[in-house]
C-alpha positions as a Markdown table, in Angstrom:
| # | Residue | x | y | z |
|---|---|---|---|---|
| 1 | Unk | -49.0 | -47.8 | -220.9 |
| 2 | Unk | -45.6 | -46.7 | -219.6 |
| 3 | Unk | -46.3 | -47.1 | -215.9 |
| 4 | Unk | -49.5 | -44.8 | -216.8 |
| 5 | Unk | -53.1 | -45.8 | -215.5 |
| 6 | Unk | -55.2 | -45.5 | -219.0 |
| 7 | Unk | -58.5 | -46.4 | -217.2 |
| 8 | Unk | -60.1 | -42.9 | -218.5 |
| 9 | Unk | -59.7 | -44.7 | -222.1 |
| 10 | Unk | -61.7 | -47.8 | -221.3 |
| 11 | Unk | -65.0 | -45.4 | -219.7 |
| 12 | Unk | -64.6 | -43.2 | -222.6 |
| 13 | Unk | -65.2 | -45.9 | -224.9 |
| 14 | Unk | -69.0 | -46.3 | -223.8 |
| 15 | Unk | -69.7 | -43.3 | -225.5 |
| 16 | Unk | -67.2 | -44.4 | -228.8 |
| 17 | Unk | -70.1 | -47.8 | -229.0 |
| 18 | Unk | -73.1 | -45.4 | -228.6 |
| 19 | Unk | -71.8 | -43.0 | -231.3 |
| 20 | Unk | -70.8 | -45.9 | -234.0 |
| 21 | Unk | -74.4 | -47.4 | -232.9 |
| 22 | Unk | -76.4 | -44.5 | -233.9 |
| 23 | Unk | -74.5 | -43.6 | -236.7 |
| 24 | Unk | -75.2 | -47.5 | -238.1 |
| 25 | Unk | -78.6 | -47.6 | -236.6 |
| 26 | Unk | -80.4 | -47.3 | -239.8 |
| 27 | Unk | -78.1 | -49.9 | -241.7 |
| 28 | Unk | -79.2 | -52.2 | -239.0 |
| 29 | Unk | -82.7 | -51.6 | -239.2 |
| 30 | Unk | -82.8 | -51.7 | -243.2 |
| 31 | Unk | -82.0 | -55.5 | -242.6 |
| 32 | Unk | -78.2 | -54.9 | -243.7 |
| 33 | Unk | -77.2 | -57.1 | -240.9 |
| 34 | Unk | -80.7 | -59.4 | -239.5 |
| 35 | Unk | -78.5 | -61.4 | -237.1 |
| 36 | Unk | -78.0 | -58.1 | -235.2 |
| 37 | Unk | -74.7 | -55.7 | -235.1 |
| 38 | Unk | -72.1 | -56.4 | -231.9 |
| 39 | Unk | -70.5 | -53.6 | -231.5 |
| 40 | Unk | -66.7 | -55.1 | -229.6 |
| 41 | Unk | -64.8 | -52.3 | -228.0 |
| 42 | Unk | -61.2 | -52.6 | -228.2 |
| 43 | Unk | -57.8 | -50.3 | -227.0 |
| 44 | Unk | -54.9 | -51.5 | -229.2 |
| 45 | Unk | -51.6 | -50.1 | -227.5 |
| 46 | Unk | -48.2 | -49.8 | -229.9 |
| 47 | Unk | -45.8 | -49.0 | -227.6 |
| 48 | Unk | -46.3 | -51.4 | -224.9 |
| 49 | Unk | -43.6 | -54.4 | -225.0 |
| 50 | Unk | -46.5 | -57.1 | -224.7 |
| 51 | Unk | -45.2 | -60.8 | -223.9 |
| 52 | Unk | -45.0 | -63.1 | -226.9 |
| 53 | Unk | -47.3 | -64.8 | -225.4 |
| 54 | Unk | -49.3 | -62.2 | -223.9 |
| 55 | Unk | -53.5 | -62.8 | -223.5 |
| 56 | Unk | -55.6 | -59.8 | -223.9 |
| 57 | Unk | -57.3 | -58.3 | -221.2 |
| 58 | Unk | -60.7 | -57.2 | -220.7 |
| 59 | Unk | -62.0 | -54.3 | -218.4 |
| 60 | Unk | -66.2 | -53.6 | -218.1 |
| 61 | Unk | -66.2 | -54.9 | -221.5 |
| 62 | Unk | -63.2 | -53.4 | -223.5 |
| 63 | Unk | -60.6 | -55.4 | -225.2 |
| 64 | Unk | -57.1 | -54.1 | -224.5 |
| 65 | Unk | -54.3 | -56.0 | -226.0 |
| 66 | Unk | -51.7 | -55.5 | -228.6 |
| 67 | Unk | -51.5 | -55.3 | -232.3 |
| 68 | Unk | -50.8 | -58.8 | -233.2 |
| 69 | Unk | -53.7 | -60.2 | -230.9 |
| 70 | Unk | -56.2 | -57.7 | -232.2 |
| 71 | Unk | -55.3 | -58.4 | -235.9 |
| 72 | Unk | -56.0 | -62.4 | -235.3 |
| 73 | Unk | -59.8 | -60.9 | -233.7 |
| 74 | Unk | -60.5 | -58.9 | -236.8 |
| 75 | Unk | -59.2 | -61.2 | -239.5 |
| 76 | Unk | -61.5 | -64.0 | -238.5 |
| 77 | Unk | -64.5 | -64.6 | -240.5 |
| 78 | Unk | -67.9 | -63.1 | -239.0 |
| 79 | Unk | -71.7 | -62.5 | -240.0 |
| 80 | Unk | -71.2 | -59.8 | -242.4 |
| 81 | Unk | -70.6 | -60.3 | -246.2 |
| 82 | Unk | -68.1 | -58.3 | -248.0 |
| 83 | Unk | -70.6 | -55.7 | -249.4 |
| 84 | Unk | -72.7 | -55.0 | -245.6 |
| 85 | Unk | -68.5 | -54.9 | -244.3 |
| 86 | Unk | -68.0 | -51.8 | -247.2 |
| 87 | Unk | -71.6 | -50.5 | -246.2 |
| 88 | Unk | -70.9 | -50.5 | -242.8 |
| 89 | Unk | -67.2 | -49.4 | -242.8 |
| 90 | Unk | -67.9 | -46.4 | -245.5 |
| 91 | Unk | -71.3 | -45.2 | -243.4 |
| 92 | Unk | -68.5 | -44.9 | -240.7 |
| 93 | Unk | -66.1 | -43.3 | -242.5 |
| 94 | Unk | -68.4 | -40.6 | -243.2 |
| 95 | Unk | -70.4 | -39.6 | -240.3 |
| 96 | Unk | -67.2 | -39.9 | -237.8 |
| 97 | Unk | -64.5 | -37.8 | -237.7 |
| 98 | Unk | -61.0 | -38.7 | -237.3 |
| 99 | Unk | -59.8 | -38.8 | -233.9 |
């Protein structure tokens, strides 16, 4: 963040959750998930020198933290099976282009 207010990133991410929603929608509805999909928004900044023991921060509903504390959040066990996390994860793949 460098001294650099990155606000714009955490608004833009609204429309990031609507476009992943609607490009999953019909997984969802298809019963690939029945417990429902939460969609958690999260900024990841690299070059930041976080604080060992640095918590994340949240802002209207965005995760912004580092690597290290983003990879314990998406290594932990959730409602999804392997197979709906490869449905899910190719569907995205596909339909949404790199940034």
């Amino acid at each position: 963040m460098n001294g650099r207010n990155k606000t714009n990133l955490v608004k833009a991410m609204a429309k990031q959750v609507e476009a992943v929603r609607a490009v999953i929608a019909d997984l969802v509805e298809e019963g690939v998930n029945p417990r429902g999909v939460q969609i958690r928004p999260s900024l990841c900044f690299l070059d930041v020198d976080w604080p060992w023991f640095a918590h994340p921060m949240h802002l209207d509903g965005v995760r912004i933290s580092g690597p290290r504390s983003l990879a314990k959040v998406i290594t932990q066990p959730g409602n999804l099976g392997l197979e709906q996390v490869v449905q899910f994860g190719s569907r995205l793949a596909e339909r949404l282009p790199p940034a």
